[in-house]
Every structure is written in C-alpha cells, then in structure tokens.
Short mmCIF file of C-alpha atoms in Angstrom, two decimals:
data_model
loop_
_atom_site.label_atom_id
_atom_site.label_comp_id
_atom_site.label_asym_id
_atom_site.label_seq_id
_atom_site.Cartn_x
_atom_site.Cartn_y
_atom_site.Cartn_z
CA UNK A 272 -11.80 20.58 20.82
CA UNK A 273 -13.19 18.77 17.89
CA UNK A 274 -14.13 14.93 17.98
CA UNK A 275 -11.82 12.96 16.07
CA UNK A 276 -14.18 11.61 13.51
CA UNK A 277 -15.44 15.27 12.80
CA UNK A 278 -11.80 16.62 12.51
CA UNK A 279 -10.97 13.51 10.02
CA UNK A 280 -13.85 14.47 7.86
CA UNK A 281 -12.91 17.98 7.68
CA UNK A 282 -9.46 17.17 6.72
CA UNK A 283 -10.63 14.87 4.06
CA UNK A 284 -13.07 17.56 2.86
CA UNK A 285 -10.01 19.88 2.34
CA UNK A 286 -8.15 17.56 0.22
CA UNK A 287 -8.23 18.02 -3.70
CA UNK A 288 -7.13 14.82 -5.45
CA UNK A 289 -4.44 14.95 -8.12
CA UNK A 290 -5.82 15.69 -11.66
CA UNK A 291 -5.30 13.04 -13.88
CA UNK A 292 -3.96 15.36 -16.76
CA UNK A 293 -2.14 17.88 -14.43
CA UNK A 294 -0.57 15.59 -12.24
CA UNK A 295 0.37 12.58 -14.32
CA UNK A 296 3.58 11.69 -15.71
CA UNK A 297 4.91 8.74 -17.69
CA UNK A 298 7.53 6.39 -15.93
CA UNK A 299 9.22 3.14 -17.24
CA UNK A 300 8.19 -0.18 -15.58
CA UNK A 301 11.23 -0.52 -13.82
CA UNK A 302 10.48 2.61 -11.78
CA UNK A 303 6.96 2.30 -11.25
CA UNK A 304 6.92 0.36 -7.82
CA UNK A 305 4.98 1.93 -5.26
CA UNK A 306 3.36 4.50 -7.93
CA UNK A 307 -0.42 5.07 -8.23
CA UNK A 308 -1.94 4.52 -11.72
CA UNK A 309 -3.38 7.97 -13.41
CA UNK A 310 -4.96 5.81 -16.23
CA UNK A 311 -6.14 2.25 -17.33
CA UNK A 312 -3.63 -0.09 -18.48
CA UNK A 313 -4.68 -2.19 -21.42
CA UNK A 314 -2.58 -4.71 -23.43
CA UNK A 315 -2.90 -5.72 -27.02
CA UNK A 316 -1.47 -9.35 -25.88
CA UNK A 317 -4.03 -12.21 -25.04
CA UNK A 318 -2.96 -13.94 -21.60
CA UNK A 319 -2.12 -16.74 -21.90
CA UNK A 320 -0.74 -15.77 -25.34
CA UNK A 321 -1.65 -19.22 -26.88
CA UNK A 322 -3.06 -22.57 -25.83
CA UNK A 323 -0.52 -24.30 -23.71
CA UNK A 324 0.12 -27.10 -21.44
CA UNK A 325 -0.28 -26.64 -17.53
CA UNK A 326 1.66 -29.77 -16.80
CA UNK A 327 4.51 -32.17 -18.27
CA UNK A 328 2.50 -35.04 -20.21
CA UNK A 329 1.04 -35.72 -23.60
CA UNK A 330 -0.92 -33.52 -25.90
CA UNK A 331 -3.58 -35.87 -27.21
CA UNK A 332 -7.20 -35.82 -28.71
CA UNK A 333 -9.64 -36.54 -26.04
CA UNK A 334 -11.77 -38.61 -28.41
CA UNK A 335 -8.83 -41.16 -28.62
CA UNK A 336 -8.45 -41.58 -24.83
CA UNK A 337 -11.84 -41.14 -23.25
CA UNK A 338 -12.45 -44.76 -22.67
CA UNK A 339 -9.15 -45.93 -21.63
CA UNK A 340 -8.11 -47.49 -18.24
CA UNK A 341 -5.11 -49.31 -16.58
CA UNK A 342 -6.59 -52.55 -17.66
CA UNK A 343 -7.28 -51.30 -21.25
CA UNK A 344 -4.80 -48.50 -21.95
CA UNK A 345 -4.79 -46.65 -25.29
CA UNK A 346 -1.57 -46.81 -26.99
CA UNK A 347 -0.65 -43.62 -29.05
CA UNK A 348 2.16 -43.08 -31.46
CA UNK A 349 4.50 -40.21 -30.31
CA UNK A 350 5.18 -37.86 -33.18
CA UNK A 351 6.79 -34.86 -31.69
CA UNK A 352 8.31 -33.51 -28.76
CA UNK A 353 7.34 -29.84 -27.73
CA UNK A 354 9.36 -27.92 -25.10
CA UNK A 355 8.56 -24.46 -23.78
CA UNK A 356 9.37 -21.87 -26.36
CA UNK A 357 9.12 -24.24 -29.43
CA UNK A 358 6.47 -23.89 -32.19
CA UNK A 359 4.89 -27.44 -32.66
CA UNK A 360 5.35 -28.52 -36.11
CA UNK A 361 2.91 -31.43 -36.40
CA UNK A 362 -0.73 -31.59 -36.41
CA UNK A 363 -2.18 -34.22 -34.06
CA UNK A 364 -4.06 -37.02 -35.94
CA UNK A 365 -6.20 -39.87 -34.69
CA UNK A 366 -3.81 -42.35 -32.90
CA UNK A 367 -1.18 -39.83 -32.02
CA UNK A 368 0.41 -37.77 -29.28
CA UNK A 369 2.93 -35.26 -28.62
CA UNK A 370 5.36 -35.40 -25.63
CA UNK A 371 4.75 -31.81 -24.25
CA UNK A 372 6.33 -29.83 -21.27
CA UNK A 373 4.81 -27.42 -19.01
CA UNK A 374 4.10 -23.95 -20.67
CA UNK A 375 4.58 -25.28 -24.03
CA UNK A 376 2.34 -24.49 -27.13
CA UNK A 377 -0.43 -27.01 -27.67
CA UNK A 378 -0.28 -28.70 -31.28
CA UNK A 379 -3.01 -28.47 -33.63
CA UNK A 380 -5.58 -31.25 -33.32
CA UNK A 381 -4.87 -31.85 -29.72
CA UNK A 382 -7.27 -30.63 -27.07
CA UNK A 383 -6.27 -32.54 -23.94
CA UNK A 384 -3.07 -33.11 -22.00
CA UNK A 385 -2.69 -36.46 -20.18
CA UNK A 386 -0.03 -35.90 -17.27
CA UNK A 387 2.88 -38.16 -17.34
CA UNK A 388 2.12 -40.05 -14.19
CA UNK A 389 -0.80 -41.57 -15.76
CA UNK A 390 1.26 -42.78 -18.82
CA UNK A 391 3.80 -45.52 -19.66
CA UNK A 392 6.26 -44.70 -22.36
CA UNK A 393 7.84 -47.40 -24.62
CA UNK A 394 10.10 -46.19 -27.14
CA UNK A 395 7.97 -44.15 -29.59
CA UNK A 396 4.66 -45.19 -28.07
CA UNK A 397 2.84 -43.84 -24.87
CA UNK A 398 0.44 -45.97 -23.16
CA UNK A 399 -2.49 -43.79 -21.69
CA UNK A 400 -3.40 -45.50 -18.32
CA UNK A 401 -6.38 -43.30 -17.09
CA UNK A 402 -8.98 -41.34 -18.99
CA UNK A 403 -8.43 -37.78 -18.38
CA UNK A 404 -11.46 -34.95 -18.36
CA UNK A 405 -11.97 -33.40 -21.66
CA UNK A 406 -9.54 -30.34 -22.01
CA UNK A 407 -7.68 -31.43 -18.86
CA UNK A 408 -4.66 -29.36 -18.06
CA UNK A 409 -4.93 -27.13 -21.07
CA UNK A 410 -4.67 -23.16 -20.41
CA UNK A 411 -6.63 -21.71 -23.37
CA UNK A 412 -5.58 -18.25 -24.91
CA UNK A 413 -6.91 -15.42 -23.56
CA UNK A 414 -8.50 -17.44 -20.39
CA UNK A 415 -6.86 -15.02 -17.84
CA UNK A 416 -6.91 -11.90 -19.99
CA UNK A 417 -8.23 -10.90 -23.45
CA UNK A 418 -6.49 -8.26 -25.43
CA UNK A 419 -7.95 -4.67 -25.48
CA UNK A 420 -9.75 -5.04 -22.05
CA UNK A 421 -9.01 -3.17 -18.87
CA UNK A 422 -5.86 -4.80 -17.31
CA UNK A 423 -5.50 -2.51 -14.41
CA UNK A 424 -7.74 0.33 -13.36
CA UNK A 425 -6.79 3.91 -12.24
CA UNK A 426 -6.00 4.51 -8.62
CA UNK A 427 -4.05 1.27 -8.14
CA UNK A 428 -0.66 1.33 -6.10
CA UNK A 429 1.65 -1.03 -8.07
CA UNK A 430 3.36 -3.52 -6.02
CA UNK A 431 5.44 -6.35 -6.93
CA UNK A 432 2.55 -8.52 -8.35
CA UNK A 433 1.06 -5.84 -10.54
CA UNK A 434 4.88 -5.06 -11.75
CA UNK A 435 4.89 -8.87 -12.58
CA UNK A 436 1.57 -8.59 -14.62
CA UNK A 437 2.47 -5.54 -16.42
CA UNK A 438 5.99 -7.10 -17.41
CA UNK A 439 4.23 -10.22 -18.66
CA UNK A 440 1.98 -8.27 -20.86
CA UNK A 441 4.91 -6.05 -22.09
CA UNK A 442 3.39 -2.65 -20.52
CA UNK A 443 6.80 -1.09 -20.29
CA UNK A 444 5.58 2.69 -20.06
CA UNK A 445 3.03 3.77 -17.41
CA UNK A 446 0.98 6.84 -16.67
CA UNK A 447 0.92 7.28 -12.87
CA UNK A 448 0.33 10.38 -10.69
CA UNK A 449 3.36 12.29 -9.51
CA UNK A 450 4.49 11.77 -5.91
CA UNK A 451 2.93 14.37 -3.36
CA UNK A 452 5.62 16.76 -2.18
CA UNK A 453 5.60 17.13 1.64
CA UNK A 454 7.69 19.66 3.33
CA UNK A 455 8.60 18.96 6.87
CA UNK A 456 10.00 21.53 9.40
CA UNK A 457 10.67 21.26 13.12
CA UNK A 458 10.12 24.15 15.51
CA UNK A 459 12.04 25.17 18.71
CA UNK A 460 15.15 26.56 20.08
CA UNK A 461 15.55 23.44 22.06
CA UNK A 462 16.17 21.11 19.02
CA UNK A 463 19.54 19.94 17.75
CA UNK A 464 20.21 17.48 14.73
CA UNK A 465 21.43 13.87 15.51
CA UNK A 466 24.91 14.73 14.65
CA UNK A 467 25.36 17.56 16.96
CA UNK A 468 26.83 17.10 20.62
CA UNK A 469 23.92 17.21 23.16
CA UNK A 470 24.12 20.15 25.55
CA UNK A 471 21.89 20.13 28.81
CA UNK A 472 18.21 21.17 28.06
CA UNK A 473 18.53 20.20 24.24
CA UNK A 474 16.63 17.74 22.52
CA UNK A 475 17.57 15.77 19.36
CA UNK A 476 15.18 16.62 16.39
CA UNK A 477 13.84 12.98 15.72
CA UNK A 478 10.49 14.33 14.28
CA UNK A 479 12.10 15.47 10.94
CA UNK A 480 13.43 11.82 10.29
CA UNK A 481 10.27 9.97 11.60
CA UNK A 482 8.03 12.02 9.39
CA UNK A 483 10.02 11.93 6.43
CA UNK A 484 10.30 8.11 6.79
CA UNK A 485 6.42 7.95 7.16
CA UNK A 486 5.96 10.18 4.06
CA UNK A 487 8.29 7.96 1.97
CA UNK A 488 6.36 4.93 3.10
CA UNK A 489 3.10 6.47 2.10
CA UNK A 490 4.33 7.22 -1.35
CA UNK A 491 5.19 10.84 -1.04
CA UNK A 492 8.56 12.84 -1.58
CA UNK A 493 9.68 14.41 1.74
CA UNK A 494 11.22 17.92 1.63
CA UNK A 495 13.19 18.14 4.83
CA UNK A 496 13.59 21.80 5.77
CA UNK A 497 15.39 21.27 9.06
CA UNK A 498 14.98 23.07 12.29
CA UNK A 499 13.41 26.66 12.77
CA UNK A 500 14.09 28.65 15.87
CA UNK A 501 11.36 30.08 17.93
CA UNK A 502 11.60 33.49 16.00
CA UNK A 503 8.33 34.79 14.34
CA UNK A 504 10.36 36.10 11.19
CA UNK A 505 12.27 33.12 10.81
CA UNK A 506 9.29 30.75 11.26
CA UNK A 507 7.31 33.03 8.74
CA UNK A 508 10.13 32.65 6.40
CA UNK A 509 10.24 28.87 6.69
CA UNK A 510 6.56 28.52 6.30
CA UNK A 511 6.58 30.71 3.05
CA UNK A 512 9.30 28.48 1.52
CA UNK A 513 7.36 25.35 2.37
CA UNK A 514 4.00 26.24 0.96
CA UNK A 515 5.83 27.72 -2.19
CA UNK A 516 7.38 24.13 -2.79
CA UNK A 517 4.87 21.55 -1.32
CA UNK A 518 1.34 20.12 -1.60
CA UNK A 519 1.28 19.46 1.95
CA UNK A 520 3.38 21.14 4.98
CA UNK A 521 4.04 19.16 8.36
CA UNK A 522 5.41 21.42 11.09
CA UNK A 523 6.14 20.08 14.51
CA UNK A 524 5.82 22.26 17.66
CA UNK A 525 4.58 25.57 18.20
CA UNK A 526 0.97 24.79 18.09
CA UNK A 527 0.09 24.81 21.65
CA UNK A 528 -0.65 27.75 24.16
CA UNK A 529 2.96 28.57 25.19
CA UNK A 530 4.90 31.72 24.97
CA UNK A 531 6.76 30.67 22.16
CA UNK A 532 4.04 28.93 20.10
CA UNK A 533 3.72 31.08 17.03
CA UNK A 534 2.53 28.89 14.44
CA UNK A 535 -1.20 29.92 14.39
CA UNK A 536 -0.67 33.70 14.20
CA UNK A 537 1.73 33.27 11.57
CA UNK A 538 -0.41 31.10 9.57
CA UNK A 539 -3.02 33.90 9.77
CA UNK A 540 -0.74 36.59 8.51
CA UNK A 541 0.44 34.55 5.73
CA UNK A 542 -3.36 34.41 4.54
CA UNK A 543 -3.94 30.74 5.73
CA UNK A 544 -7.61 29.66 6.56
CA UNK A 545 -7.57 27.73 9.99
CA UNK A 546 -9.90 24.91 9.94
CA UNK A 547 -8.85 22.96 13.11
CA UNK A 548 -6.90 23.99 16.28
CA UNK A 549 -7.32 21.16 18.52
CA UNK A 550 -8.78 17.51 18.41
CA UNK A 551 -10.14 15.52 21.47
CA UNK A 552 -7.66 13.01 21.16
CA UNK A 553 -4.65 11.55 23.27
CA UNK A 554 -1.73 11.90 22.43
CA UNK A 555 -2.09 14.72 19.85
CA UNK A 556 -4.60 17.09 21.32
CA UNK A 557 -2.90 20.53 19.84
CA UNK A 558 -3.34 20.03 16.08
CA UNK A 559 -3.52 22.66 13.45
CA UNK A 560 -5.13 22.24 10.06
CA UNK A 561 -4.96 25.16 7.72
CA UNK A 562 -5.28 25.75 3.97
CA UNK A 563 -3.29 28.21 1.70
CA UNK A 564 -4.62 29.46 -1.66
CA UNK A 565 -2.74 27.95 -4.74
CA UNK A 566 0.97 29.63 -5.12
CA UNK A 567 1.21 31.67 -8.18
CA UNK A 568 3.97 29.53 -9.59
CA UNK A 569 1.77 26.28 -9.74
CA UNK A 570 0.69 24.86 -13.04
CA UNK A 571 -2.64 23.40 -11.48
CA UNK A 572 -4.47 26.51 -10.48
CA UNK A 573 -7.19 26.24 -7.75
CA UNK A 574 -5.39 23.67 -5.43
CA UNK A 575 -4.61 24.89 -2.27
CA UNK A 576 -1.81 23.91 0.09
CA UNK A 577 -2.83 21.85 3.05
CA UNK A 578 -0.82 22.68 6.28
CA UNK A 579 -0.55 20.41 9.54
CA UNK A 580 0.80 21.82 12.56
CA UNK A 581 1.45 18.87 14.61
CA UNK A 582 2.52 18.53 18.30
CA UNK A 583 6.06 18.53 18.99
CA UNK A 584 6.04 15.47 21.40
CA UNK A 585 7.43 12.49 19.22
CA UNK A 586 4.86 10.11 19.92
CA UNK A 587 2.15 12.74 19.49
CA UNK A 588 3.55 13.86 16.15
CA UNK A 589 3.63 10.23 14.87
CA UNK A 590 -0.11 9.45 15.96
CA UNK A 591 -1.26 12.56 14.51
CA UNK A 592 0.48 11.55 11.38
CA UNK A 593 -1.03 7.86 11.19
CA UNK A 594 -4.55 9.16 12.25
CA UNK A 595 -4.77 12.30 9.97
CA UNK A 596 -2.24 13.10 7.59
CA UNK A 597 -1.84 9.48 6.06
CA UNK A 598 -5.49 9.52 4.90
CA UNK A 599 -4.88 13.02 3.40
CA UNK A 600 -2.00 11.72 1.57
CA UNK A 601 -3.87 8.76 0.33
CA UNK A 602 -6.69 11.01 -1.12
CA UNK A 603 -4.29 13.39 -2.76
CA UNK A 604 -2.23 10.54 -4.39
CA UNK A 605 -5.03 9.40 -6.41
CA UNK A 606 -5.94 6.28 -4.39
CA UNK A 607 -9.59 5.28 -4.63
CA UNK A 608 -12.06 6.32 -1.59
CA UNK A 609 -12.22 2.93 0.02
CA UNK A 610 -8.45 3.53 0.73
CA UNK A 611 -8.43 6.92 2.24
CA UNK A 612 -9.39 5.94 5.60
CA UNK A 613 -7.12 4.48 8.41
CA UNK A 614 -7.38 0.80 8.63
CA UNK A 615 -8.89 -0.77 12.00
CA UNK A 616 -9.25 -4.29 13.04
CA UNK A 617 -10.92 -6.04 15.99
CA UNK A 618 -8.57 -7.64 18.40
CA UNK A 619 -8.50 -9.15 21.87
CA UNK A 620 -6.58 -7.03 24.22
CA UNK A 621 -4.00 -9.08 26.43
CA UNK A 622 -3.70 -6.19 29.06
CA UNK A 623 -6.15 -3.81 30.65
CA UNK A 624 -6.17 -0.62 28.94
CA UNK A 625 -7.05 2.76 30.91
CA UNK A 626 -7.78 6.22 30.00
CA UNK A 627 -9.25 9.34 31.67
CA UNK A 628 -12.27 9.00 29.38
CA UNK A 629 -12.19 12.75 28.39
CA UNK A 630 -10.58 12.25 24.74
CA UNK A 631 -10.07 9.16 22.40
CA UNK A 632 -7.18 7.59 23.52
CA UNK A 633 -4.57 5.93 21.56
CA UNK A 634 -2.39 3.33 23.25
CA UNK A 635 0.42 1.63 21.20
CA UNK A 636 1.53 -1.88 21.21
CA UNK A 637 1.97 -5.01 18.97
CA UNK A 638 -0.90 -6.49 17.12
CA UNK A 639 -0.48 -10.15 16.34
CA UNK A 640 -2.39 -13.04 14.88
CA UNK A 641 -2.50 -16.10 16.92
CA UNK A 642 -2.72 -19.74 15.94
CA UNK A 643 -6.54 -19.55 15.57
CA UNK A 644 -6.23 -16.72 13.30
CA UNK A 645 -7.66 -13.85 15.49
CA UNK A 646 -5.95 -10.88 16.33
CA UNK A 647 -4.57 -10.15 19.65
CA UNK A 648 -3.03 -6.72 21.05
CA UNK A 649 -0.14 -6.49 23.40
CA UNK A 650 0.34 -3.23 25.07
CA UNK A 651 3.90 -1.66 24.89
CA UNK A 652 5.82 -1.90 28.05
CA UNK A 653 7.00 1.46 30.07
CA UNK A 654 5.18 4.92 30.48
CA UNK A 655 2.65 5.65 27.68
CA UNK A 656 3.80 9.41 27.74
CA UNK A 657 3.64 11.30 24.64
CA UNK A 658 7.23 12.05 24.81
CA UNK A 659 8.41 8.32 25.26
CA UNK A 660 9.54 7.71 21.76
CA UNK A 661 11.61 4.53 22.92
CA UNK A 662 8.48 2.61 23.86
CA UNK A 663 6.93 3.07 20.42
CA UNK A 664 9.88 1.08 18.66
CA UNK A 665 8.80 -2.18 17.13
CA UNK A 666 5.00 -1.43 17.68
CA UNK A 667 2.50 -1.96 14.75
CA UNK A 668 -0.62 -0.96 16.27
CA UNK A 669 -2.70 1.62 18.40
CA UNK A 670 -5.53 0.42 20.73
CA UNK A 671 -8.36 2.96 20.75
CA UNK A 672 -10.21 3.73 24.16
CA UNK A 673 -13.36 5.63 23.28
CA UNK A 674 -14.39 9.00 24.78
CA UNK A 675 -16.21 8.12 28.04
CA UNK A 676 -14.40 4.91 28.63
CA UNK A 677 -11.95 4.90 31.63
CA UNK A 678 -11.04 1.10 31.54
CA UNK A 679 -11.11 -1.97 29.16
CA UNK A 680 -10.29 -5.14 31.00
CA UNK A 681 -7.99 -7.90 29.64
CA UNK A 682 -9.66 -10.12 27.39
CA UNK A 683 -12.22 -7.59 25.83
CA UNK A 684 -12.40 -7.07 22.03
CA UNK A 685 -11.09 -3.58 21.00
CA UNK A 686 -10.39 -1.48 17.84
CA UNK A 687 -6.90 -1.30 16.76
CA UNK A 688 -5.60 1.11 14.27
CA UNK A 689 -3.00 -0.72 12.13
CA UNK A 690 0.42 1.27 11.71
CA UNK A 691 2.27 -1.78 10.35
CA UNK A 692 1.82 -5.35 9.39
CA UNK A 693 0.39 -7.73 12.09
CA UNK A 694 2.87 -10.25 13.65
CA UNK A 695 2.35 -14.03 14.10
CA UNK A 696 1.79 -15.17 17.66
CA UNK A 697 2.69 -18.73 19.01
#
C-alpha cells in the first residue's frame, strides 16, 4: 500500500494539463460560467470609462470651496443638472457648480464632489457648508483598470463576479479550455438502476449518479456508461469504449481481490500501465490508477487517458474521488498549480475521533464556523462504515486521523478536508 501523499503525488505527475491551443474553444459570455480561461482577457475600455461622481451632490472647483464652513458657507450658482447617462454641456467656471447624481460624468472644470448632506440649496444656488477633501467622491477614468492591460489571467475559473467584470468591459467572447470528459461505469452483477424493482441481494447503483454529480461540480462533463456485469468480455468492451471517448475514466467496483474483481487484469490486457493498486487510506484502500496511451482518434497526440478504478462501496468511492480524482481534474482543466491540491483547514473537534492507526483515516461530518470565527468539526452520527452512504448526507468535511494515531480527544485541533462550504454555528 502506498502512503496517501505518495499516491497523490504520483497521480498529479500522470496528469497532462490541457493545451492552450489544442484544448481551447471560444464561448459566449452568457455560457462562460464555471469555465476556465485559456488566455488572458484584455479590454480597450478604461474602467471607469470616464471621471464620474461616487455620490449624489454637487460638482465644484476645489479652489472655490476649500475654506468654507457652516459659519461661513460658500454660495455657488447651479448651472446644470447631470443625471447618470447624461453628457455634461457646461464647463464649471469660478463660483459655479453642477448638481450631479451618482455615476454621472464629471463636467469640465470641476474636480471635486460635495455630497448633498453637506449643502443647502436655495432655488438656483447651493450653500457649501463644509470644506471637502481635494477630489473627494470623484472616480477617475482608468482608476480601476487601464485599457490594454491584463484584466483576467489564464487559469481563472469564471464565477459570478468575473462574469460581471467581463460584461462591464464588453468582453462578450472568451477563450476557455474545453470541459474534461469523464466516463463513469459501475461494475457488479448485484447492481440495479434506481428505477428498477429491488430484489433480495441487489444493490442500487448510487455511485453512477454521485460521481457524475461530483464531476459536474468540478467543471467536467460526465459520460455515464451504466452498469457492467461481472463478465470479463463485457468489462473489456466497456473500458475500451470509455478510454476511446474520455480524458479520465472512473469505474467503481472490481478492484479488490475477490473472485469477480477483473479490472486490473483487463487493464493490463488493454495495454494500460498500472501505477497504483492500493493506498493506505480508510475508507478507499483498493484504488487502481492506470494510464492508457492516447487513442488514435485524438486530435491531441501524446496525451494519455487516466484511469481510476475506485472501490465499489459508496463512501469509499466518494472519499477517493474527493482526495485523488478532484486534484487530477483540477490540473487537467487548466487551473493553476495552487488550485490542484485538496483544501484542508484546521478545526477543533467536537467529538473523540478513533482509528486503528494503520491507515490514514477520514471521518465525515459537518465543518462549521462559530461566533468567534474559528472552525469546529462535528462527527456525523451513525456508523462510519464505508457502505453507510446515508450518514454522508449533509456533511461537508472529512476529519483526518493520521497513520499511527488511534485516538484524537474531543477539543483537539485536527485537519479537515473540505468537501463543501463551511456552515455557521451559533
């Protein structure tokens, strides 16, 4: 059995990231959410596009108002009203001001905005009751971004805030990496689909759906190939189909040492190079990792197909995916190196944690942030069996019990692998 960190390092070393030319495509801004940029984004627009007001008030010349006070206000003539979207028509002269609203263009001659709370208006005149700072409440053209500079760098996964920025600078076509294609198949004569009547001894194939959901969350495109019976020829045909169409293949079951565990021998028959057969982790000890040479149909010669033979137990499959598959998908997708590794946080355990100490153990539960702003981890109820999928619902973290540790007392600080967003506690 390989140590967890060694297995993780081997897997990342096998991944060949997407190529900026061969694996890029152009998408509309409306379809760019969740995509990874393959090239820098620039804009020919300054941001802000012009000097504008950050508040409702009056556009003035600082020299006219720098010495005013409530006792000795300055009185200015109002020569124009400037709402947002209006091009000012009058240049401000000494003794003049323009009424201006938030976001509106600054008029020529004005360099400062006095907010309306510090003024008093009487018909066509405004009394400035307090001296502002020079250039107060003026957002200058290009202060946030200058045209021609790098707006967003390659490797960024586009979220709502990036989409807002791109819309604001009118970047409507984007070069992104294509989504990784991930084939998913389940092995086992005992498996049935969720819509089939369940007979004694049968098990519903939840792995197909869970892994497809995880792949989608990670930005990939899942290809669900269904259930494959425990027959070598059927399995060989299914794996051949999977490596022909996908960048990564995930199979569940058939990688242990049982009489019907054929995956490893079929991989060898198909010309795969096996790199990992088991990892010192609990749950998830049986883990096969292999690579296939690039299929002949591929436009990107030289890139191999990465194969993960995951355990059949549902929790083991999920844990293996979070710990080993997710980093591989992140690297393949074009994300930067700092985003490849799983995210661990330090938290205080609210329960005793136990393990046999022989393997790195992951115990699932809820990670939250208390009112003091520190992380706390609450162990999920029920049995922590690798087959107990029910107890995995609503969890968002995996507490790590290192090799050699059999007991971590309640209240101790632990490492927690994030599998979702932390919750608020209290």
